Amino acid sequence: MKTVLITGASGNLGKASVERFLADGYTVLATVTPGKTLGFETSGKVLTYEADLTDEQAVETVVAKAIATHGTLDAALLLVGGYAGGGLAEADGKTVKKMIALNFETAYNVARPVFQHMQKQGGGRIVFVGARTALKASDGKKSLAYALSKSLIFKLAELLNATGNASNVTASVVVPSTIDTPTNREAMPNADFTAWVAPDAIADAIAHICSAKTNDWRETVLKIYGRA
Amino acid sequence: MKTVLITGASGNLGKASVERFLADGYTVLATVTPGKTLGFETSGKVLTYEADLTDEQAVETVVAKAIATHGTLDAALLLVGGYAGGGLAEADGKTVKKMIALNFETAYNVARPVFQHMQKQGGGRIVFVGARTALKASDGKKSLAYALSKSLIFKLAELLNATGNASNVTASVVVPSTIDTPTNREAMPNADFTAWVAPDAIADAIAHICSAKTNDWRETVLKIYGRA
Amino acid sequence: MKTVLITGASGNLGKASVERFLADGYTVLATVTPGKTLGFETSGKVLTYEADLTDEQAVETVVAKAIATHGTLDAALLLVGGYAGGGLAEADGKTVKKMIALNFETAYNVARPVFQHMQKQGGGRIVFVGARTALKASDGKKSLAYALSKSLIFKLAELLNATGNASNVTASVVVPSTIDTPTNREAMPNADFTAWVAPDAIADAIAHICSAKTNDWRETVLKIYGRA
Amino acid sequence: MKTVLITGASGNLGKASVERFLADGYTVLATVTPGKTLGFETSGKVLTYEADLTDEQAVETVVAKAIATHGTLDAALLLVGGYAGGGLAEADGKTVKKMIALNFETAYNVARPVFQHMQKQGGGRIVFVGARTALKASDGKKSLAYALSKSLIFKLAELLNATGNASNVTASVVVPSTIDTPTNREAMPNADFTAWVAPDAIADAIAHICSAKTNDWRETVLKIYGRA
């Protein structure tokens, strides 16, 4: 039985991923904000760990605990994130810092000890969530703080892959355009929702990346843009 | 029933792909060198078309014929290719031209009419075979003519994707490192074969790219390096 | 007479840049750490402004003051930075944060108001200092926190250029390998110093970028690696 | 006295480059189509060599002759090229081949023996002309054959630089957007010519790349887009 650690499990993509990995037979560990729960009923058992993911020490403790309990961590999905729109005018230093904390630090704090553990155990998969806006400057200039923060995710994956070349630990990035969530539908009521990408489609790609079918895949970056 | 057109079907990756797509229930069309056959027994029926793929006119005729017979082409796998080692000293203009003809023109001549047909039919998947050597100059300088020719494949996929953005036609590239073939084992008898990538693993990635599971994937470039 | 704002002026590259821009006839404004001076004799007059560059408010005040005094800012050289070696094991979250503050935030806090002012005045040049380690993962994995922080500089330049396309404001990045400084000679006493890059060579490239000769250059990234 | 070899010298950029390098005191060697002359008066002496640059053997003979006569070749500017507009529909295989011959082979046939000679002599500069259309797929899809052919120039420079890392031979690419030539003014009579780039501005960048001021520059790619 394989074990996956999921952060941001209470979000839309998180929920889809939890359900998918449960269906695939994984033991699912999920981090939750201290004092919170997942916020939805799951079809199977999910072990939750409370942690403020911006607190490096706290995260290390939680990861150590998860490893002590479950031994092998086969996969880690680092799904926490948040958005801020606006170009240079809106992206003051405070906003950029906040975006970096939310989109990068929460991933880094978990990825670092997990990656090191996976190197020791001889393999593992880390999956990050990028953003098209970080790849395409003509988009990125409209959500500048967000684009900067998400660009760190791609660079981190690249550096982890260079670090883990010899072992079988890989870092992958799924890159959504617009995810079809209630929040986005509300924010863009006139958009063509059929062009967007369903959380399930992304969760399916993540599950594929974590399967034995991709043992030979390296430096994977999957753009899941749909027609958006 | 879905239809796939495969070029280079008589090679190692071709054979694995033919079998995989037969198993997935596709009608398989394969091009063969005029006067030749596939060269192996298949587990199901494969319709072969004779064509010199460096001859644009001949290819157009064959593609038109395939379309006339089968209507929809759901996928096309452009697997023809060849290798030439050697750095700048060995890569004379003649060799570069030969590599471009073999690795790029054979793909371009098929991809162009197929892509145009897929745009008309409202969707389709074209899969190319790249090479790590075309992405990594420190490798590429050792097989310079080959690297140049394969670099065109990545650029072509990029341009096709920019062209097909509005429709659901996508161009993807699978990027092997060293494929585990009898030829390569003979050429590098002391290498660690377990680090190489089996043709089946690449065929599996190609089949995934052509499946409904990747409807939302765009600009896909899959590095299938194994531990090589 | 043209005006240039230089941060990190007291460093080795800063000193070379101050002298070069003085020689080129610029009015030179330099930020210094509160309570500090430039720390060296200059061949001409340099106007210093005290500012903690990690403090966004303080920087905005200083930039506003410089603009109020000098009107046009023709160029801004954002040279503040610092190094931290070490791979994933050494790069704890605290170190990454520190590197981002030192190498990115100090640049961002100045670049943002300066860029906005340059857009209003109809032109200007911002020059950042990148690092090869942020472009080349096989190097970057050995100074992971530094590489992550410097990667933000490249992305920022890209986003600023996308933002400033219509105007004549450009963001450029000079990318040194190893700069020939006393500190580096001490740290790597057995290296071949002749392979390194002199601060003067980088200052010359920066001066060229800020000259009228490059009015048509866009999205400039100059790798100044020497033989290192 | 330094020596430069210029191909495509009779074109607009060629003429500007010939004049600039004459002014800089170079001995200027220029290739011309067999039976043709430069087609313009020069301000100084230019030694012309007749050669069909698509004929590898002929080029090798000419390069050998130039080297025998002048000894050191300090720089080579490979300016031959031609344009073909049109997307996938227009870019038949024949057109792509023609573009590759014109834009890539004419450069490769010269660059190869020159680069090898420069390695022997311990240094040298090769300058290629790229095209924005080869970097930006949203543009490239509108001149697909041209974009494919110019993309080879960037890859070639990359591979040459990887090859010449240890020596002081460098390959650089200048990347114009629209050059302000009589032909382009005629083709696009309603465009804003002031947004275009003058041949002199590009020649100036090329001259800078070939000067001692850029001894430490590596892998140089200069986008000279102006406001086009």
PDB file of C-alpha atoms in Angstrom, chain A residues 15-226:
ATOM      1  CA  LYS A  15     -10.403  17.426  -2.708  1.00  0.00           C
ATOM      2  CA  ALA A  16     -10.219  15.910  -6.185  1.00  0.00           C
ATOM      3  CA  SER A  17      -6.753  14.590  -5.434  1.00  0.00           C
ATOM      4  CA  VAL A  18      -7.699  13.114  -2.075  1.00  0.00           C
ATOM      5  CA  GLU A  19     -10.567  11.231  -3.673  1.00  0.00           C
ATOM      6  CA  ARG A  20      -8.471  10.059  -6.590  1.00  0.00           C
ATOM      7  CA  PHE A  21      -5.636   8.747  -4.444  1.00  0.00           C
ATOM      8  CA  LEU A  22      -8.100   7.063  -2.087  1.00  0.00           C
ATOM      9  CA  ALA A  23      -9.645   5.390  -5.118  1.00  0.00           C
ATOM     10  CA  ASP A  24      -6.178   4.309  -6.244  1.00  0.00           C
ATOM     11  CA  GLY A  25      -5.658   2.604  -2.883  1.00  0.00           C
ATOM     12  CA  TYR A  26      -3.211   5.006  -1.277  1.00  0.00           C
ATOM     13  CA  THR A  27      -2.952   5.754   2.405  1.00  0.00           C
ATOM     14  CA  VAL A  28      -3.719   9.463   2.315  1.00  0.00           C
ATOM     15  CA  LEU A  29      -2.123  11.895   4.743  1.00  0.00           C
ATOM     16  CA  ALA A  30      -3.333  15.474   4.558  1.00  0.00           C
ATOM     17  CA  THR A  31      -2.155  18.605   6.273  1.00  0.00           C
ATOM     18  CA  VAL A  32      -4.765  20.983   7.582  1.00  0.00           C
ATOM     19  CA  THR A  33      -4.542  24.459   9.043  1.00  0.00           C
ATOM     20  CA  PRO A  34      -4.326  24.195  12.861  1.00  0.00           C
ATOM     21  CA  GLY A  35      -7.819  24.147  14.305  1.00  0.00           C
ATOM     22  CA  LYS A  36      -9.418  23.295  10.959  1.00  0.00           C
ATOM     23  CA  THR A  37     -10.647  20.092   9.356  1.00  0.00           C
ATOM     24  CA  LEU A  38     -10.638  19.020   5.738  1.00  0.00           C
ATOM     25  CA  GLY A  39     -14.066  20.502   5.379  1.00  0.00           C
ATOM     26  CA  PHE A  40     -15.590  17.728   3.340  1.00  0.00           C
ATOM     27  CA  GLU A  41     -16.640  14.109   3.675  1.00  0.00           C
ATOM     28  CA  THR A  42     -14.179  11.682   2.126  1.00  0.00           C
ATOM     29  CA  SER A  43     -14.981   8.312   0.638  1.00  0.00           C
ATOM     30  CA  GLY A  44     -12.234   6.717   2.722  1.00  0.00           C
ATOM     31  CA  LYS A  45      -9.991   7.342   5.673  1.00  0.00           C
ATOM     32  CA  VAL A  46      -7.727  10.377   5.523  1.00  0.00           C
ATOM     33  CA  LEU A  47      -5.173  10.999   8.230  1.00  0.00           C
ATOM     34  CA  THR A  48      -4.891  14.689   8.936  1.00  0.00           C
ATOM     35  CA  TYR A  49      -1.932  16.538  10.380  1.00  0.00           C
ATOM     36  CA  GLU A  50      -2.289  20.066  11.654  1.00  0.00           C
ATOM     37  CA  ALA A  51       0.450  22.399  10.489  1.00  0.00           C
ATOM     38  CA  ASP A  52       1.026  26.009   9.572  1.00  0.00           C
ATOM     39  CA  LEU A  53       2.997  25.337   6.405  1.00  0.00           C
ATOM     40  CA  THR A  54       4.725  28.709   6.504  1.00  0.00           C
ATOM     41  CA  ASP A  55       6.365  27.611   9.773  1.00  0.00           C
ATOM     42  CA  GLU A  56       9.401  25.580   8.787  1.00  0.00           C
ATOM     43  CA  GLN A  57       9.952  24.045  12.220  1.00  0.00           C
ATOM     44  CA  ALA A  58       6.341  22.999  12.553  1.00  0.00           C
ATOM     45  CA  VAL A  59       6.398  21.404   9.129  1.00  0.00           C
ATOM     46  CA  GLU A  60       9.562  19.475   9.859  1.00  0.00           C
ATOM     47  CA  THR A  61       7.961  18.079  12.986  1.00  0.00           C
ATOM     48  CA  VAL A  62       4.861  17.000  11.096  1.00  0.00           C
ATOM     49  CA  VAL A  63       6.841  15.418   8.258  1.00  0.00           C
ATOM     50  CA  ALA A  64       9.029  13.560  10.765  1.00  0.00           C
ATOM     51  CA  LYS A  65       5.892  12.317  12.506  1.00  0.00           C
ATOM     52  CA  ALA A  66       4.323  11.164   9.232  1.00  0.00           C
ATOM     53  CA  ILE A  67       7.510   9.334   8.300  1.00  0.00           C
ATOM     54  CA  ALA A  68       7.805   7.765  11.752  1.00  0.00           C
ATOM     55  CA  THR A  69       4.247   6.482  11.487  1.00  0.00           C
ATOM     56  CA  HIS A  70       4.143   5.381   7.853  1.00  0.00           C
ATOM     57  CA  GLY A  71       7.759   4.703   6.947  1.00  0.00           C
ATOM     58  CA  THR A  72       7.785   5.191   3.233  1.00  0.00           C
ATOM     59  CA  LEU A  73       6.342   8.305   1.623  1.00  0.00           C
ATOM     60  CA  ASP A  74       5.742   7.397  -2.014  1.00  0.00           C
ATOM     61  CA  ALA A  75       4.409  10.719  -3.144  1.00  0.00           C
ATOM     62  CA  ALA A  76       3.830  14.247  -1.943  1.00  0.00           C
ATOM     63  CA  LEU A  77       1.406  16.648  -3.597  1.00  0.00           C
ATOM     64  CA  LEU A  78       2.070  20.251  -2.678  1.00  0.00           C
ATOM     65  CA  LEU A  79      -1.191  21.918  -3.538  1.00  0.00           C
ATOM     66  CA  VAL A  80      -1.357  24.896  -1.193  1.00  0.00           C
ATOM     67  CA  GLY A  81      -1.511  28.191  -2.990  1.00  0.00           C
ATOM     68  CA  GLY A  82      -3.289  31.440  -3.483  1.00  0.00           C
ATOM     69  CA  TYR A  83      -3.809  34.081  -6.103  1.00  0.00           C
ATOM     70  CA  ALA A  84      -3.360  37.812  -6.321  1.00  0.00           C
ATOM     71  CA  GLY A  85      -4.178  39.671  -9.481  1.00  0.00           C
ATOM     72  CA  GLY A  86      -2.743  42.941 -10.611  1.00  0.00           C
ATOM     73  CA  GLY A  87       0.274  44.243 -12.498  1.00  0.00           C
ATOM     74  CA  LEU A  88       3.222  46.259 -11.289  1.00  0.00           C
ATOM     75  CA  ALA A  89       0.993  49.010  -9.898  1.00  0.00           C
ATOM     76  CA  GLU A  90      -0.799  46.595  -7.587  1.00  0.00           C
ATOM     77  CA  ALA A  91       2.127  44.326  -6.786  1.00  0.00           C
ATOM     78  CA  ASP A  92       3.730  46.152  -3.899  1.00  0.00           C
ATOM     79  CA  GLY A  93       6.539  44.442  -2.041  1.00  0.00           C
ATOM     80  CA  LYS A  94       4.192  43.280   0.680  1.00  0.00           C
ATOM     81  CA  THR A  95       1.957  41.497  -1.798  1.00  0.00           C
ATOM     82  CA  VAL A  96       4.920  39.845  -3.491  1.00  0.00           C
ATOM     83  CA  LYS A  97       6.190  38.633  -0.124  1.00  0.00           C
ATOM     84  CA  LYS A  98       2.755  37.284   0.742  1.00  0.00           C
ATOM     85  CA  MET A  99       2.514  35.446  -2.572  1.00  0.00           C
ATOM     86  CA  ILE A 100       5.998  33.964  -2.146  1.00  0.00           C
ATOM     87  CA  ALA A 101       5.090  32.810   1.361  1.00  0.00           C
ATOM     88  CA  LEU A 102       1.829  31.256   0.216  1.00  0.00           C
ATOM     89  CA  ASN A 103       2.871  29.708  -3.090  1.00  0.00           C
ATOM     90  CA  PHE A 104       6.529  28.941  -2.572  1.00  0.00           C
ATOM     91  CA  GLU A 105       7.422  28.690   1.114  1.00  0.00           C
ATOM     92  CA  THR A 106       4.519  26.380   1.909  1.00  0.00           C
ATOM     93  CA  ALA A 107       5.813  24.080  -0.830  1.00  0.00           C
ATOM     94  CA  TYR A 108       9.483  24.449   0.024  1.00  0.00           C
ATOM     95  CA  ASN A 109       9.051  23.753   3.710  1.00  0.00           C
ATOM     96  CA  VAL A 110       7.389  20.422   2.949  1.00  0.00           C
ATOM     97  CA  ALA A 111       9.358  19.485  -0.172  1.00  0.00           C
ATOM     98  CA  ARG A 112      12.757  19.823   1.470  1.00  0.00           C
ATOM     99  CA  PRO A 113      12.409  17.248   4.274  1.00  0.00           C
ATOM    100  CA  VAL A 114      10.245  14.993   2.098  1.00  0.00           C
ATOM    101  CA  PHE A 115      12.774  15.040  -0.746  1.00  0.00           C
ATOM    102  CA  GLN A 116      15.609  14.238   1.644  1.00  0.00           C
ATOM    103  CA  HIS A 117      13.599  11.361   3.058  1.00  0.00           C
ATOM    104  CA  MET A 118      12.772  10.075  -0.429  1.00  0.00           C
ATOM    105  CA  GLN A 119      16.460  10.118  -1.341  1.00  0.00           C
ATOM    106  CA  LYS A 120      17.160   7.930   1.690  1.00  0.00           C
ATOM    107  CA  GLN A 121      14.329   5.534   0.845  1.00  0.00           C
ATOM    108  CA  GLY A 122      15.556   5.330  -2.757  1.00  0.00           C
ATOM    109  CA  GLY A 123      12.698   6.914  -4.654  1.00  0.00           C
ATOM    110  CA  GLY A 124       9.574   9.016  -4.578  1.00  0.00           C
ATOM    111  CA  ARG A 125       7.529  11.586  -6.443  1.00  0.00           C
ATOM    112  CA  ILE A 126       6.957  15.196  -5.551  1.00  0.00           C
ATOM    113  CA  VAL A 127       4.317  17.053  -7.498  1.00  0.00           C
ATOM    114  CA  PHE A 128       4.057  20.837  -7.520  1.00  0.00           C
ATOM    115  CA  VAL A 129       1.415  23.110  -8.977  1.00  0.00           C
ATOM    116  CA  GLY A 130       2.781  25.777 -11.297  1.00  0.00           C
ATOM    117  CA  ALA A 131       0.847  28.378 -13.256  1.00  0.00           C
ATOM    118  CA  ARG A 132       0.810  29.356 -16.895  1.00  0.00           C
ATOM    119  CA  THR A 133       1.173  32.929 -15.823  1.00  0.00           C
ATOM    120  CA  ALA A 134       4.679  32.138 -14.582  1.00  0.00           C
ATOM    121  CA  LEU A 135       5.697  30.792 -17.982  1.00  0.00           C
ATOM    122  CA  LYS A 136       4.130  33.395 -20.221  1.00  0.00           C
ATOM    123  CA  ALA A 137       5.161  36.967 -19.459  1.00  0.00           C
ATOM    124  CA  SER A 138       2.333  38.517 -21.464  1.00  0.00           C
ATOM    125  CA  ASP A 139      -0.036  36.877 -18.968  1.00  0.00           C
ATOM    126  CA  GLY A 140       2.252  37.196 -15.989  1.00  0.00           C
ATOM    127  CA  LYS A 141       2.473  40.952 -16.173  1.00  0.00           C
ATOM    128  CA  LYS A 142      -1.219  41.043 -15.226  1.00  0.00           C
ATOM    129  CA  SER A 143      -0.688  39.065 -12.019  1.00  0.00           C
ATOM    130  CA  LEU A 144       2.872  40.009 -11.344  1.00  0.00           C
ATOM    131  CA  ALA A 145       3.243  39.015  -7.704  1.00  0.00           C
ATOM    132  CA  TYR A 146       1.581  35.681  -8.355  1.00  0.00           C
ATOM    133  CA  ALA A 147       3.712  35.023 -11.446  1.00  0.00           C
ATOM    134  CA  LEU A 148       6.918  35.768  -9.544  1.00  0.00           C
ATOM    135  CA  SER A 149       5.952  33.427  -6.721  1.00  0.00           C
ATOM    136  CA  LYS A 150       4.930  30.586  -9.027  1.00  0.00           C
ATOM    137  CA  SER A 151       8.111  30.950 -11.088  1.00  0.00           C
ATOM    138  CA  LEU A 152      10.003  29.803  -7.993  1.00  0.00           C
ATOM    139  CA  ILE A 153       8.098  26.517  -8.130  1.00  0.00           C
ATOM    140  CA  PHE A 154       9.462  25.715 -11.596  1.00  0.00           C
ATOM    141  CA  LYS A 155      12.990  26.622 -10.562  1.00  0.00           C
ATOM    142  CA  LEU A 156      12.698  24.579  -7.391  1.00  0.00           C
ATOM    143  CA  ALA A 157      11.552  21.528  -9.336  1.00  0.00           C
ATOM    144  CA  GLU A 158      14.473  21.988 -11.705  1.00  0.00           C
ATOM    145  CA  LEU A 159      16.980  22.236  -8.857  1.00  0.00           C
ATOM    146  CA  LEU A 160      15.486  19.251  -7.032  1.00  0.00           C
ATOM    147  CA  ASN A 161      15.685  17.189 -10.205  1.00  0.00           C
ATOM    148  CA  ALA A 162      19.330  18.162 -10.661  1.00  0.00           C
ATOM    149  CA  THR A 163      19.883  17.175  -7.038  1.00  0.00           C
ATOM    150  CA  GLY A 164      18.046  13.873  -7.295  1.00  0.00           C
ATOM    151  CA  ASN A 165      19.350  12.788 -10.691  1.00  0.00           C
ATOM    152  CA  ALA A 166      21.142   9.758  -9.355  1.00  0.00           C
ATOM    153  CA  SER A 167      18.293   8.546  -7.168  1.00  0.00           C
ATOM    154  CA  ASN A 168      14.765   7.869  -8.338  1.00  0.00           C
ATOM    155  CA  VAL A 169      13.269  10.895  -6.677  1.00  0.00           C
ATOM    156  CA  THR A 170      11.576  13.185  -9.155  1.00  0.00           C
ATOM    157  CA  ALA A 171       9.924  16.560  -8.932  1.00  0.00           C
ATOM    158  CA  SER A 172       7.135  17.295 -11.387  1.00  0.00           C
ATOM    159  CA  VAL A 173       5.017  20.354 -12.060  1.00  0.00           C
ATOM    160  CA  VAL A 174       1.450  20.400 -13.270  1.00  0.00           C
ATOM    161  CA  VAL A 175       0.571  23.718 -14.841  1.00  0.00           C
ATOM    162  CA  PRO A 176      -3.109  24.611 -14.951  1.00  0.00           C
ATOM    163  CA  SER A 177      -4.570  27.536 -16.827  1.00  0.00           C
ATOM    164  CA  THR A 178      -7.944  28.329 -15.270  1.00  0.00           C
ATOM    165  CA  ILE A 179      -9.325  25.612 -13.005  1.00  0.00           C
ATOM    166  CA  ASP A 180     -13.064  25.177 -13.114  1.00  0.00           C
ATOM    167  CA  THR A 181     -13.952  25.973  -9.499  1.00  0.00           C
ATOM    168  CA  PRO A 182     -16.976  27.667  -7.928  1.00  0.00           C
ATOM    169  CA  THR A 183     -14.737  30.615  -6.979  1.00  0.00           C
ATOM    170  CA  ASN A 184     -13.558  31.123 -10.555  1.00  0.00           C
ATOM    171  CA  ARG A 185     -17.076  30.779 -11.951  1.00  0.00           C
ATOM    172  CA  GLU A 186     -18.208  33.462  -9.569  1.00  0.00           C
ATOM    173  CA  ALA A 187     -15.260  35.718 -10.402  1.00  0.00           C
ATOM    174  CA  MET A 188     -15.669  35.319 -14.177  1.00  0.00           C
ATOM    175  CA  PRO A 189     -19.386  34.660 -14.688  1.00  0.00           C
ATOM    176  CA  ASN A 190     -19.281  35.339 -18.439  1.00  0.00           C
ATOM    177  CA  ALA A 191     -16.354  33.066 -19.285  1.00  0.00           C
ATOM    178  CA  ASP A 192     -16.722  29.864 -21.289  1.00  0.00           C
ATOM    179  CA  PHE A 193     -16.506  27.318 -18.475  1.00  0.00           C
ATOM    180  CA  THR A 194     -16.151  24.435 -20.913  1.00  0.00           C
ATOM    181  CA  ALA A 195     -12.726  25.807 -21.870  1.00  0.00           C
ATOM    182  CA  TRP A 196     -11.501  25.510 -18.294  1.00  0.00           C
ATOM    183  CA  VAL A 197      -9.906  22.519 -16.676  1.00  0.00           C
ATOM    184  CA  ALA A 198     -11.751  20.381 -14.161  1.00  0.00           C
ATOM    185  CA  PRO A 199      -9.950  19.595 -10.874  1.00  0.00           C
ATOM    186  CA  ASP A 200     -10.493  15.915 -11.702  1.00  0.00           C
ATOM    187  CA  ALA A 201      -8.465  16.228 -14.902  1.00  0.00           C
ATOM    188  CA  ILE A 202      -5.551  17.671 -12.974  1.00  0.00           C
ATOM    189  CA  ALA A 203      -5.872  15.088 -10.227  1.00  0.00           C
ATOM    190  CA  ASP A 204      -5.784  12.415 -12.916  1.00  0.00           C
ATOM    191  CA  ALA A 205      -2.544  13.815 -14.320  1.00  0.00           C
ATOM    192  CA  ILE A 206      -1.049  13.935 -10.828  1.00  0.00           C
ATOM    193  CA  ALA A 207      -2.089  10.337 -10.178  1.00  0.00           C
ATOM    194  CA  HIS A 208      -0.483   9.301 -13.454  1.00  0.00           C
ATOM    195  CA  ILE A 209       2.762  11.045 -12.515  1.00  0.00           C
ATOM    196  CA  CYS A 210       2.746   9.148  -9.214  1.00  0.00           C
ATOM    197  CA  SER A 211       2.085   5.764 -10.838  1.00  0.00           C
ATOM    198  CA  ALA A 212       4.577   3.102 -11.886  1.00  0.00           C
ATOM    199  CA  LYS A 213       3.789   3.980 -15.497  1.00  0.00           C
ATOM    200  CA  THR A 214       6.011   7.019 -15.279  1.00  0.00           C
ATOM    201  CA  ASN A 215       9.046   5.419 -13.638  1.00  0.00           C
ATOM    202  CA  ASP A 216      11.196   6.661 -16.518  1.00  0.00           C
ATOM    203  CA  TRP A 217       9.746  10.160 -16.773  1.00  0.00           C
ATOM    204  CA  ARG A 218      12.071  12.948 -15.705  1.00  0.00           C
ATOM    205  CA  GLU A 219      11.792  16.723 -15.187  1.00  0.00           C
ATOM    206  CA  THR A 220       8.113  16.481 -16.001  1.00  0.00           C
ATOM    207  CA  VAL A 221       6.226  19.707 -16.609  1.00  0.00           C
ATOM    208  CA  LEU A 222       2.639  19.122 -17.716  1.00  0.00           C
ATOM    209  CA  LYS A 223       0.725  22.033 -19.133  1.00  0.00           C
ATOM    210  CA  ILE A 224      -2.935  21.315 -18.535  1.00  0.00           C
ATOM    211  CA  TYR A 225      -4.506  24.300 -20.210  1.00  0.00           C
ATOM    212  CA  GLY A 226      -7.624  22.899 -21.796  1.00  0.00           C
TER     213      GLY A 226
END
